[in-house]
Structure formats: C-alpha cells, structure tokens
Coordinates of C-alpha atoms in Angstrom, one line a residue:
Chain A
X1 CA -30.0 0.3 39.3
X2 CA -33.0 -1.3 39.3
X3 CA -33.5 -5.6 39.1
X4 CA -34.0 -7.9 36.0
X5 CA -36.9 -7.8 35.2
X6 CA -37.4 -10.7 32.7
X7 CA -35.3 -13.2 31.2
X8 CA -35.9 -15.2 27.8
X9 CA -34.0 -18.5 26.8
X10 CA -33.6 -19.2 23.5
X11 CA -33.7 -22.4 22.2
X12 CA -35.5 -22.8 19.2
X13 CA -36.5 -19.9 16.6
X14 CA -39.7 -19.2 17.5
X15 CA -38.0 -18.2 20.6
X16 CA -36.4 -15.0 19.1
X17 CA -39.9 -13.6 18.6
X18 CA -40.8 -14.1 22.5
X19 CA -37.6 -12.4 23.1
X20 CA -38.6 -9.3 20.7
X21 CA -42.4 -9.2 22.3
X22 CA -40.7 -8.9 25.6
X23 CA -38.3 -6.4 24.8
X24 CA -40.7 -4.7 22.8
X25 CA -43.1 -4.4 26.0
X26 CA -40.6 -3.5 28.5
X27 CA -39.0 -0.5 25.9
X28 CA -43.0 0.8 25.6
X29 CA -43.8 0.8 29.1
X30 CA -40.3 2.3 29.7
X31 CA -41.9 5.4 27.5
X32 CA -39.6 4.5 24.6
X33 CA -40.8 6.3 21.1
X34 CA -41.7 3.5 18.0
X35 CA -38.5 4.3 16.3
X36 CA -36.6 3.0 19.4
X37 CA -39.0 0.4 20.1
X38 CA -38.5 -1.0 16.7
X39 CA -34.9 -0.7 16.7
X40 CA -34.5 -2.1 19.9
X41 CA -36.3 -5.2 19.2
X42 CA -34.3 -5.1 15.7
X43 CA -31.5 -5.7 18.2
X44 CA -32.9 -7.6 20.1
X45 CA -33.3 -10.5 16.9
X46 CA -29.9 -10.0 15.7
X47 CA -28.6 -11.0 19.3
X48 CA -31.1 -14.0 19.4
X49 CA -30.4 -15.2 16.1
X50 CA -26.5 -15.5 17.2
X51 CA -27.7 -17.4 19.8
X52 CA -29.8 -19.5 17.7
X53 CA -27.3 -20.1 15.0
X54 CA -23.8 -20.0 16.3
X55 CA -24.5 -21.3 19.7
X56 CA -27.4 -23.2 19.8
X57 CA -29.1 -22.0 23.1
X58 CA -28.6 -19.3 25.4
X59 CA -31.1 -16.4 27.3
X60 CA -31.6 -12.9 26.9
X61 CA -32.4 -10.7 30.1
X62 CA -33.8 -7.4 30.5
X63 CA -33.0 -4.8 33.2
X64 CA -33.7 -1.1 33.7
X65 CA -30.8 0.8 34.4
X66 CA -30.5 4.2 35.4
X67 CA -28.1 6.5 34.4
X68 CA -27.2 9.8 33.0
X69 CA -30.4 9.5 31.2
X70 CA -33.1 9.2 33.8
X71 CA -33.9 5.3 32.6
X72 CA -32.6 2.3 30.2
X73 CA -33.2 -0.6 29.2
X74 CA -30.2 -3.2 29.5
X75 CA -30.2 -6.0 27.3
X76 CA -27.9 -9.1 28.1
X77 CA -27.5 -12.3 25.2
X78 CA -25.4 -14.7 26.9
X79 CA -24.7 -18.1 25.8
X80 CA -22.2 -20.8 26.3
X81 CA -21.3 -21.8 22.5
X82 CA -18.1 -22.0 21.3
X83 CA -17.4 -18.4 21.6
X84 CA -16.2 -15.8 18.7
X85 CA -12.8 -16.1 18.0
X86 CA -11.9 -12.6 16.6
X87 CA -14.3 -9.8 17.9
X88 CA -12.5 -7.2 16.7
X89 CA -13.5 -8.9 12.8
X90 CA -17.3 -9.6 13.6
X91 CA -17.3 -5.9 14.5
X92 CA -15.6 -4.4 11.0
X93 CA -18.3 -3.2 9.1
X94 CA -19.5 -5.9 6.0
X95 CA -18.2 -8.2 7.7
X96 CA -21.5 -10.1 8.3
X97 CA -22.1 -13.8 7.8
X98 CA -25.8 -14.0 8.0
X99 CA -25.6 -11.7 4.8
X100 CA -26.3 -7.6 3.7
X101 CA -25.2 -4.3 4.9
X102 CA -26.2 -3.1 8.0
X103 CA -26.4 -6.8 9.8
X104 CA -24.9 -8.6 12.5
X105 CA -23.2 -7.1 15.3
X106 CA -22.0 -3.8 13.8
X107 CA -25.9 -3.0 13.6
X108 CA -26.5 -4.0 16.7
X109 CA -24.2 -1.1 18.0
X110 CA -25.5 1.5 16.1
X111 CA -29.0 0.5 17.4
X112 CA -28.2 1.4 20.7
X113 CA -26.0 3.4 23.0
X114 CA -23.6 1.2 24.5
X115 CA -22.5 -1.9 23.3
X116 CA -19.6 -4.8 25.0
X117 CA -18.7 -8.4 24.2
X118 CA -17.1 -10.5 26.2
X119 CA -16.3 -14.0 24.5
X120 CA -14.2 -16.8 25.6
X121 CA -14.5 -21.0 25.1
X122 CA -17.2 -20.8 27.6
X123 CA -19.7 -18.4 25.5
X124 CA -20.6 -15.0 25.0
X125 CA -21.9 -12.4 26.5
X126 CA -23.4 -9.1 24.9
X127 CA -24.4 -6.0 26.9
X128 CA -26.3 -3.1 25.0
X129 CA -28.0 -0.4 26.8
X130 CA -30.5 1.8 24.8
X131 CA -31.4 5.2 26.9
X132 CA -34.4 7.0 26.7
X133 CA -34.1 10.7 25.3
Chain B
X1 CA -28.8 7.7 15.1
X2 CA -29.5 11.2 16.0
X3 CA -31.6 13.5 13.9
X4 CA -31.2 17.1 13.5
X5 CA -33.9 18.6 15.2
X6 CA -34.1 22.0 13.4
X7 CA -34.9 19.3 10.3
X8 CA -38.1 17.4 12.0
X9 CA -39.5 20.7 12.9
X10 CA -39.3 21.4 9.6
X11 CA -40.3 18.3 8.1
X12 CA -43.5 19.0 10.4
X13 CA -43.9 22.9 8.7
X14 CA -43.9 21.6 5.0
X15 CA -46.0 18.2 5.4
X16 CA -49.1 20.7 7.0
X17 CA -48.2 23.4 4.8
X18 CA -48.4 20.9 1.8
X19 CA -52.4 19.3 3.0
X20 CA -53.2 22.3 3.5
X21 CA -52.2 24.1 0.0
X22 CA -50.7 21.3 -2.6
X23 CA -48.9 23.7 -3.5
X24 CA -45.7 22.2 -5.8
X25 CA -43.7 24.8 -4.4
X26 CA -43.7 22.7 -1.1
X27 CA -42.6 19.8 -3.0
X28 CA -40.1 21.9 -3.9
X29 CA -38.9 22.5 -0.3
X30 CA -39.5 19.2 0.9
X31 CA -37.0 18.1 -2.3
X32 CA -34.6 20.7 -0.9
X33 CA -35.1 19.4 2.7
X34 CA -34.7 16.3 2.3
X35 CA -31.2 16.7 0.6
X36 CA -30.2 18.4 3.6
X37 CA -31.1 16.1 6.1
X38 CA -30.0 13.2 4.1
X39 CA -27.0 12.8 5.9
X40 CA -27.9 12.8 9.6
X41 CA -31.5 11.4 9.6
X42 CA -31.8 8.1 8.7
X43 CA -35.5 6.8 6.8
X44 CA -37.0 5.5 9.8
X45 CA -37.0 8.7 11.3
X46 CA -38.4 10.1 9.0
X47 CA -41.5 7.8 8.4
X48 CA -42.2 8.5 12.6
X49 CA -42.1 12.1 12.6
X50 CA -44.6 11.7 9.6
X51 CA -46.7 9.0 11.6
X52 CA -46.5 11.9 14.9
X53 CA -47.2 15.0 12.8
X54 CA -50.7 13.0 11.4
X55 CA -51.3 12.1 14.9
X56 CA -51.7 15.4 15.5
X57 CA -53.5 16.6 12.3
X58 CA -56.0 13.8 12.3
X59 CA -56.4 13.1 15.8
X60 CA -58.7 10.4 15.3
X61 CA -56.8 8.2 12.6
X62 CA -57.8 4.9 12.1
X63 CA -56.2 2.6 14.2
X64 CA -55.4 0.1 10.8
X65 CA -53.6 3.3 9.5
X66 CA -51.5 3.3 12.8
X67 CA -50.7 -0.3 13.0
X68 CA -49.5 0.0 9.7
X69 CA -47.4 2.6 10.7
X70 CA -45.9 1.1 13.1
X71 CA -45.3 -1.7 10.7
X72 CA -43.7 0.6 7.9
X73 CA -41.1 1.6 11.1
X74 CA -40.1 -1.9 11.9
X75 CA -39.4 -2.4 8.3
X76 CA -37.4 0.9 7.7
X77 CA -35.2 -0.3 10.6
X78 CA -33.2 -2.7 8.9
X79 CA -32.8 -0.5 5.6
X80 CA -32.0 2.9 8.1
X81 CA -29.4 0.4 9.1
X82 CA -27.8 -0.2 5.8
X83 CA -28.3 3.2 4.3
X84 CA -26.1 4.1 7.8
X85 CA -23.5 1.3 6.7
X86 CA -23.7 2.6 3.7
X87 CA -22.3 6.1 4.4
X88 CA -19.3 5.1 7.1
X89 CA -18.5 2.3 4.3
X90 CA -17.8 5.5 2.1
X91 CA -16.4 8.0 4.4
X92 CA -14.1 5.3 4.8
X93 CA -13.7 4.9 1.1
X94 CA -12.4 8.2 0.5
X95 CA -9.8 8.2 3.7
X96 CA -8.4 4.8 1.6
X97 CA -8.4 6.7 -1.4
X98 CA -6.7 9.9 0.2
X99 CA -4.2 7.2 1.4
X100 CA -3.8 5.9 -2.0
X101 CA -3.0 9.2 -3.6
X102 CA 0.4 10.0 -0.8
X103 CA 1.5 6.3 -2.0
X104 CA 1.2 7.6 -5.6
X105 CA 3.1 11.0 -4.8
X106 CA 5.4 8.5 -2.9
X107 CA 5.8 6.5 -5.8
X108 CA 5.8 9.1 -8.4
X109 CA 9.3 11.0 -6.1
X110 CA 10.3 7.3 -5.3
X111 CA 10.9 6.5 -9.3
X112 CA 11.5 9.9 -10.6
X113 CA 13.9 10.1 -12.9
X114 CA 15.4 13.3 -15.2
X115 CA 15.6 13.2 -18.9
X116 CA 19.3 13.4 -20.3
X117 CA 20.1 16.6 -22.0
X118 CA 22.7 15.2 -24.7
X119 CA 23.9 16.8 -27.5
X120 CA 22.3 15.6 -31.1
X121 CA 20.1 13.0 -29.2
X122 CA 16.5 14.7 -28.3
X123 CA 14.7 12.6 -25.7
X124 CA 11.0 12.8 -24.8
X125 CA 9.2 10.6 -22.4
X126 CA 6.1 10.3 -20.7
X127 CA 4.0 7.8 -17.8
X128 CA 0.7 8.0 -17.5
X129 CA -1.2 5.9 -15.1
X130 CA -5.0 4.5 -15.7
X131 CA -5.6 4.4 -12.1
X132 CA -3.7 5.8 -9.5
X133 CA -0.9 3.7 -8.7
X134 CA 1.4 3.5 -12.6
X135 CA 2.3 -0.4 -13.2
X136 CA 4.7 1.2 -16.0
X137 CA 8.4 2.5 -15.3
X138 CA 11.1 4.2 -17.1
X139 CA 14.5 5.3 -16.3
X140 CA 17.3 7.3 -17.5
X141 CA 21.2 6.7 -16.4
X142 CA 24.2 8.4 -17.9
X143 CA 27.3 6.4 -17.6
X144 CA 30.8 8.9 -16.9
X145 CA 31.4 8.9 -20.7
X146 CA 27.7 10.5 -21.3
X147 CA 26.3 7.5 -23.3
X148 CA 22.1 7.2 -22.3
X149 CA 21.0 4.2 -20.9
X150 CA 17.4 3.6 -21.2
X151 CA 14.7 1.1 -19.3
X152 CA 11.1 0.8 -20.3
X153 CA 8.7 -1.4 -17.8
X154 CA 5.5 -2.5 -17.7
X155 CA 4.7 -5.2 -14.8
X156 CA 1.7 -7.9 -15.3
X157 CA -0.5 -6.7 -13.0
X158 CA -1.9 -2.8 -11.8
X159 CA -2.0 -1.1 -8.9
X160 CA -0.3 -1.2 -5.5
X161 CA 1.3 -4.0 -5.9
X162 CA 2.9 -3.8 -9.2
X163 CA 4.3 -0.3 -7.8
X164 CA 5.8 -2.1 -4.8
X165 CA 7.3 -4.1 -7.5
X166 CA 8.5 -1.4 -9.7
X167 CA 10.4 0.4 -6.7
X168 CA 12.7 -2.9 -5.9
X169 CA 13.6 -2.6 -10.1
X170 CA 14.7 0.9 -9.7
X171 CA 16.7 0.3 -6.4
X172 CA 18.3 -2.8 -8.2
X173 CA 19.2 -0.4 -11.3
X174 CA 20.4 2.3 -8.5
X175 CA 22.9 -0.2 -7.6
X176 CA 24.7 -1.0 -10.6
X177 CA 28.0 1.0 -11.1
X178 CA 28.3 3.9 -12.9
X179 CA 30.7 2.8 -15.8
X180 CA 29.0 1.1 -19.1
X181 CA 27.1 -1.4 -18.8
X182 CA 25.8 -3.2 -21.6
X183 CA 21.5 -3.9 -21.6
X184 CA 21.7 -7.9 -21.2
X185 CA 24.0 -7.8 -18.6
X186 CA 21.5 -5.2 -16.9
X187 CA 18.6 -7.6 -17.8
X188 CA 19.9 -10.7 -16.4
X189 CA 21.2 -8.7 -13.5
X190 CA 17.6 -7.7 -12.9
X191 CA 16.2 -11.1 -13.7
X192 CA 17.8 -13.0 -11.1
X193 CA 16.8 -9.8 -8.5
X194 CA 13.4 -10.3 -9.9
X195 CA 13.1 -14.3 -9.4
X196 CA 15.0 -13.8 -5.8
X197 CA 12.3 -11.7 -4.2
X198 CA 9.5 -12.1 -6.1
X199 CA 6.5 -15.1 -5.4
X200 CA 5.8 -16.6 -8.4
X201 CA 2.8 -14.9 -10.8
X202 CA 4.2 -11.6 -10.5
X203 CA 6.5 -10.9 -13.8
X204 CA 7.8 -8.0 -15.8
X205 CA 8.5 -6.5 -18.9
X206 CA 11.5 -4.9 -19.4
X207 CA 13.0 -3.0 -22.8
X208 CA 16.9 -2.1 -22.2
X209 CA 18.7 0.6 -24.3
X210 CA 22.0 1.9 -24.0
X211 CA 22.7 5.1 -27.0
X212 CA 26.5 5.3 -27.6
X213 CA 26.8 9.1 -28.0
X214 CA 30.1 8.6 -29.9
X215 CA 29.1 6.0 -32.3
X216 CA 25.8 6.5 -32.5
X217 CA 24.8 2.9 -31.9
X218 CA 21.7 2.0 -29.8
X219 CA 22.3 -1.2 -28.4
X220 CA 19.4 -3.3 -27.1
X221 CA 18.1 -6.3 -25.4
X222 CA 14.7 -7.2 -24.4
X223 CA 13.1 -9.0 -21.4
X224 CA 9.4 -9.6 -23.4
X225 CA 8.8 -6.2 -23.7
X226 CA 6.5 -4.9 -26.2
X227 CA 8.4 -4.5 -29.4
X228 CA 9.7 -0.5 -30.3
X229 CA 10.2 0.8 -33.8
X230 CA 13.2 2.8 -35.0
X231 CA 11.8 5.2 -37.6
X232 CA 14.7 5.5 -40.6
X233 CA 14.6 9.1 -42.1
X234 CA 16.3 7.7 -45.4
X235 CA 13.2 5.5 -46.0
X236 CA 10.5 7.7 -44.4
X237 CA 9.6 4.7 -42.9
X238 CA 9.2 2.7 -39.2
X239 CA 10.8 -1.1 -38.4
X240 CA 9.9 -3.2 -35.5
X241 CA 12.7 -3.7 -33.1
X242 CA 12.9 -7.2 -33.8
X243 CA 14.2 -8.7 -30.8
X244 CA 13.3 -11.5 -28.0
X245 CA 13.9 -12.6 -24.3
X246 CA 12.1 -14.5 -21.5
X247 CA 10.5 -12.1 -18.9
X248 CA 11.9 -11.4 -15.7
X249 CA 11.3 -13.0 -12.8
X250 CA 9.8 -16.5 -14.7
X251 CA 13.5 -18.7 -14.3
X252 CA 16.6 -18.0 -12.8
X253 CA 19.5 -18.3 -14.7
X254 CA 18.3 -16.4 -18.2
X255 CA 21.1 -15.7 -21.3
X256 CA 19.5 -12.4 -22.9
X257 CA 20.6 -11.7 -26.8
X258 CA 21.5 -8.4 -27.2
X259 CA 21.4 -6.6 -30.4
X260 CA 22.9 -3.3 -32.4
X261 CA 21.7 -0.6 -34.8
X262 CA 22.8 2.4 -36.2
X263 CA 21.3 5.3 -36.1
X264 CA 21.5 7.8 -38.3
X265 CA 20.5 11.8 -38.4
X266 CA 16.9 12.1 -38.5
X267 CA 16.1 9.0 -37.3
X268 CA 13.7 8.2 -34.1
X269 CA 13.6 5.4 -31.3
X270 CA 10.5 4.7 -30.2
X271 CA 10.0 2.8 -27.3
X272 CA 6.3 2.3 -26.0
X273 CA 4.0 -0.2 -23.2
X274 CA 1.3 -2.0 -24.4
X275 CA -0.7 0.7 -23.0
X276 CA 0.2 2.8 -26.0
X277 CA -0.6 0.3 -28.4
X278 CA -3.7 -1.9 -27.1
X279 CA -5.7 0.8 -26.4
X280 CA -9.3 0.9 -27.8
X281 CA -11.8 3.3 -29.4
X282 CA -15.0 1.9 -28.4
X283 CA -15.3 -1.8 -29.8
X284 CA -12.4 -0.6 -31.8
X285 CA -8.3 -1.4 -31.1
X286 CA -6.5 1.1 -32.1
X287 CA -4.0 0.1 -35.0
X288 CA -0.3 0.0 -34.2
X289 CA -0.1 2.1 -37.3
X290 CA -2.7 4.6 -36.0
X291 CA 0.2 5.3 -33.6
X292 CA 3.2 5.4 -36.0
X293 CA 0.9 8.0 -38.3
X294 CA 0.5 9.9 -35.5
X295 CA 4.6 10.1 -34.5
X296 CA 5.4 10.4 -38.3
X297 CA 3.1 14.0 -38.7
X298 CA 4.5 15.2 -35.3
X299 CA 8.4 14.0 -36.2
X300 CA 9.8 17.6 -37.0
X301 CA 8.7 19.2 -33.6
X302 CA 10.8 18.6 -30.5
X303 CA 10.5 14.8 -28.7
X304 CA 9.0 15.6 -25.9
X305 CA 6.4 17.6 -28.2
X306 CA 6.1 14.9 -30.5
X307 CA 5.1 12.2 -27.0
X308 CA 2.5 14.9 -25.6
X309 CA 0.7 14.8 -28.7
X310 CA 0.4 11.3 -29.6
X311 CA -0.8 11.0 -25.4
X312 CA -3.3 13.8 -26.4
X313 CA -4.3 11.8 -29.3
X314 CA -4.8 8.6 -28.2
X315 CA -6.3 9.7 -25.0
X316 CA -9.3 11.9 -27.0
X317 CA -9.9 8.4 -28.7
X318 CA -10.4 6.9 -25.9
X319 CA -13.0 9.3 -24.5
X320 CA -9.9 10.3 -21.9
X321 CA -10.1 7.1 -19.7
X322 CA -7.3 5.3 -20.0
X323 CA -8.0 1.3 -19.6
X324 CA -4.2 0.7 -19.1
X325 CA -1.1 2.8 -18.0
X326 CA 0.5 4.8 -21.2
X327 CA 4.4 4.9 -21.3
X328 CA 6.1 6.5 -24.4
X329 CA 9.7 7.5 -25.1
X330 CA 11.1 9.0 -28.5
X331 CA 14.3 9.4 -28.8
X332 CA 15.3 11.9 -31.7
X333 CA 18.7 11.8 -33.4
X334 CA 19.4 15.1 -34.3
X335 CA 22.8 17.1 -35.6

C-alpha cells in the first residue's frame, strides 16, 4: 500500500472540479483507459457534491492501493455533516434526491469496484477503490 | 461495468470492414451486434472502443477530433449509468411481478369456492380479474337443508390490497354456522367485521342471496351492491332488483332490509359487478341493456354457457383488456 497522495477540501463548488482534475490526473498517470478516467471522476463529483450539499465542507483524498489487481486508485470523501441517517435507503436504486436514474450513491458503486460508508453524527466517510484491468 | 470481450473485437471487425466497403450488409451486422451486446456493454464503452479502433485506422487524427472524444465519453458516463439503472430497475420488476402472480394463485385457492349442483336450479359464475390481483369475490354455501346461499363482492379499490381485504370477508363468511341464515343478518354480520378491522376509505360492495330450494323463493339484501335483474320467462322480460343498503364497513351498527321474490320455471337471477356493466367500447359505455340482450339470446343454453359468452362478448368489445374486474353469476330456474 502505497501513501496518499493528494488530498482536496471542498468547500465551495468550484471545488468539486479541482477534486475531478485531480482525480482525473492521478487515474491517467496510474495508466487508467478514458472510460475509467471519465467514470472515476463521474464519481468523484457525485461524492463532492454530497459534500457540498448535505454537509457543507469536507475533503476528498487520493491513495494508490495495491491489490489483487497490480494498482488502484482509493478514493476517500469524508466530512463531518450531520451524517445519513438510513444508508441502507440512499443505496436503493431511484432513490436519489439530487434527481434522475443512475445518480447519487448507487452510481457511485457501480462506477467502481468497491464501495463502503461509514456514517454517524460526526460525518461521513466513503471509500471506493477503482482497479486497473 | 464489464464488456464482453468477444463483442469489442467484433465491434472493431465491422466498423473497418464498414470504411472500408459501405457495404449495408455491415450495417446489417452491426444492427445484429449491437442487439447482442446490448445487455452487458453499456454506451460509453462503446463510443471508446470506436475512439481506439480510429486511433489505429487514422493514426494521425486530429487532436480536436480526440478531445472531442474524450468529451462524448465524459458525457455517455452519466447516461451508461442510467441505461444500467435502467435494466436492474426491471430485472427487479419482473421478480415483483413473479411475486405478484403466487399471491394471485394464493388468492385465487385462498377464495375458491365450488358451484352448487342443485336440482332445478342451474348456476353459472365467473371472476375475472383486470390485473392480476381480482378486487371482486363470490361465494357459494349450502346450508344442511340444501338451500344456496349466494355472495357477490366488489371492494372500492384494485389490487393487493382489496385482495387482502377480500380474504378477511370470506374467513368471516367461513365462520358463520351452517344452519340458515338469512342475507341481512349475513350483511350486518359482515358489516360490523368490516368496520372492526378495516381503516377508514377502504369499503365494500356486497349482494346477499339465499335460494330456498323448496319454495323457490330468493331472498335478498344488499350492502350497495350494483343492482341484479331477475329475468321473468312469463314476460320475456328483465327487472332491476330493486333494493338498497349502506356499504360495509362505512358505520357500525347498520339495519339491512331484506327482500323476497318468487321465482318461477324459466326464470333467471342475474347477479353482476360493475365490471360487467361499466365497461366501455372505445369512447363508448356499454349499455346495461347491451348486456341483458346478450343474456336474453344465450338464455336456453346451460348457465355457466350463457356467463362464458356474455365474458367473451364483452371482452371482444373491449379490444380484450379489461379496465375493471368482471364478476357474473346466472342462476337458472329450471324443472
């Protein structure tokens, strides 16, 4: 397991598009494919944008992980909002709030390979892991 | 998001094949193709291995023409994610509705009942529901001295939950003992069942009939059911069974009237939900007498006969989709 490499705070909106460029970067130089570039920065803005929206400010942090699959890129969206009361819910397909099929967090998991939430009264945390085939 | 490999290479084969010749007959394949890989490969996938397979045919592409590329990709990404939605939305579709059809076979053994066979009385009967679950009921009892009670249903309301609904009825009507019992004391039996364990907005229809095989006297009471008609051989013509009564389930304490004809050889009891009669040709509702026409021609041939063919009737008018369950019951006096 290799370090973090970069970490992104998110504060404001334009701040989800720093947080795509540097995923975006980081899943290229990794040798990721455009397909997985583009839906790993898809990702990447659905996770900000919860941030954003639901909890105001938070960071999103980059790792490569190795595994199985000889590299990976880890992404990590934590914040310290108010936390998501039913996960089990946000995660039923249509379930959406910021609107349209194939949103929200349910997208986020088919994006990539592995996918956990931990969420309490002291935030979120989101862990996906895309692999490089 | 995995594609089928066998696909791509494939994908790659036709799209050369196809600047090289224009021939339609790759069209044609690639039409083929692209049903069979529409399950596994999503849009966005498809648009790279385009984008990599001109890479390679036209190694010096304008880099514009690859930007945009990689453009067209970011924007597939959200719709490969939809069209993906889209399919586990409907695989799970079709498990609900595999679930809903053993609750109808549950329902449909759950409120089965068997036609009387009585001497000089004919019965025919038929339930047919618009959608899976049937929000209309009938039921047969024969008390020890072999008189035919009949109930007809309909509950305000479709589907599952009017079926839940029509279950508790028949389990109420189970109960009742087996000597005679006379069709408003069975209606405000039922009523006060009804108002007990039913939340309010939920009512039901109920026609009660008991026959008197000695007499030949149909008693009746009604519960707001759509009205019946007793068609009188003498006069070759039908009457409206003229009779009222508050719903069930709407107050608790209800008084039902309960009233008597003869009936006399040749005559028939029609008893019907307003599936039979408010059903609609086009623009057009279908005429209560459009119905009764239809009994009247079929009256000589056997009950059951004479309800198959008015269902067969009414449901070519109606281009066979029923907008509302169908429930229909002659009974045929007959010496």
């Amino acid at each position: 397991m290799k370090g973090a490499l970069t970490t992104v705070p998110i504060i404001k909106e334009l701040d989800i598009v720093g947080a795509r460029q540097s995923g975006r970067n980081l899943a290229r130089d990794l040798g990721f494919g455009s397909v997985d570039q583009a839906r790993i920065a898809t990702a990447i803005s659905e996770l900000a944008r919860n941030i954003y929206l639901y909890a105001g400010s938070g960071e999103i942090s980059f790792q490569e992980v190795q595994g199985a699959s000889p590299v990976g890129l880890k992404i990590v969206a934590s914040d310290h909002g108010p936390g998501i009361e039913n996960v089990s819910k946000v995660m039923e397909d249509g379930y959406s709030t910021s609107g349209g099929l194939g949103a929200g967090l349910p997208g986020v998991k088919r994006l990539m390979d592995e996918f956990d939430i931990i969420s309490d009264d002291n935030g979120t945390k989101i862990i996906v892991v895309k692999w490089l085939r | 998001m995995s594609s089928t490999k066998s696909d791509i290479k494939q994908y790659q084969d036709l799209l050369k094949q196809y600047l090289d010749t224009k021939d339609e007959v790759v069209l044609y394949q690639a039409e083929q193709l692209s049903k069979e890989i529409k399950q596994d490969v999503s849009p966005d996938e498809i648009i790279d291995e385009h984008y990599n397979t001109l890479l390679k045919l036209i190694p010096d592409m304008d880099s514009q023409i690859k930007d945009s590329f990689e453009f067209l990709i970011q924007t597939m990404t959200s719709y490969a994610l939809a069209y993906k939605e889209y399919h586990e939305l409907r695989t799970k579709q079709l498990e609900l509705k595999a679930e809903i059809e053993v609750a109808a076979n549950m329902q449909n053994t759950l409120l089965s009942t068997s036609i009387p066979q009585v001497d000089g009385l004919d019965i025919g009967a038929t339930s047919i529901p618009a959608k899976l679950m049937n929000g209309d009921y009938y039921h047969f009892v024969q008390d020890d001295e072999g008189n035919v009670g009949v109930a007809i249903a309909d509950v305000i309301g479709k589907g599952i939950p009017a079926a839940f609904f029509m279950s508790m009825i028949k389990y109420a009507m189970e109960s009742f003992p087996e000597n005679r019992m006379y069709p408003k004391v069975i209606l405000e039996l039922l009523n006060r069942v009804v108002e007990r364990n039913v939340e309010s907005g939920m009512f039901v229809t109920m026609f009660y009939g008991l026959y008197d095989v000695q007499r030949q006297l149909f008693y009746y009471a009604t519960a707001g059911h759509e009205p019946g008609f007793i068609y009188r051989a003498q006069e070759d013509q039908f009457k409206e069974i003229d009779a009222k009564g508050l719903l069930l389930g709407v107050k608790k304490e209800v008084k039902y009237n309960q009233y008597v004809d003869e009936i006399h050889d040749g005559d028939l009891i029609v008893l019907l939900t307003d599936g039979v009669t408010e059903c609609r040709s086009g623009d057009r509702f279908i005429e209560r007498e459009e119905v009764l026409d239809v009994i009247k021609e079929n009256k000589h041939l056997p009950a059951q006969d004479i309800v198959d063919n008015v269902y067969k009737y009414l449901e070519r008018l109606q281009n066979f989709t029923l907008r509302d369950d169908f429930t229909l019951i002659v009974m045929k006096r007959s010496s």
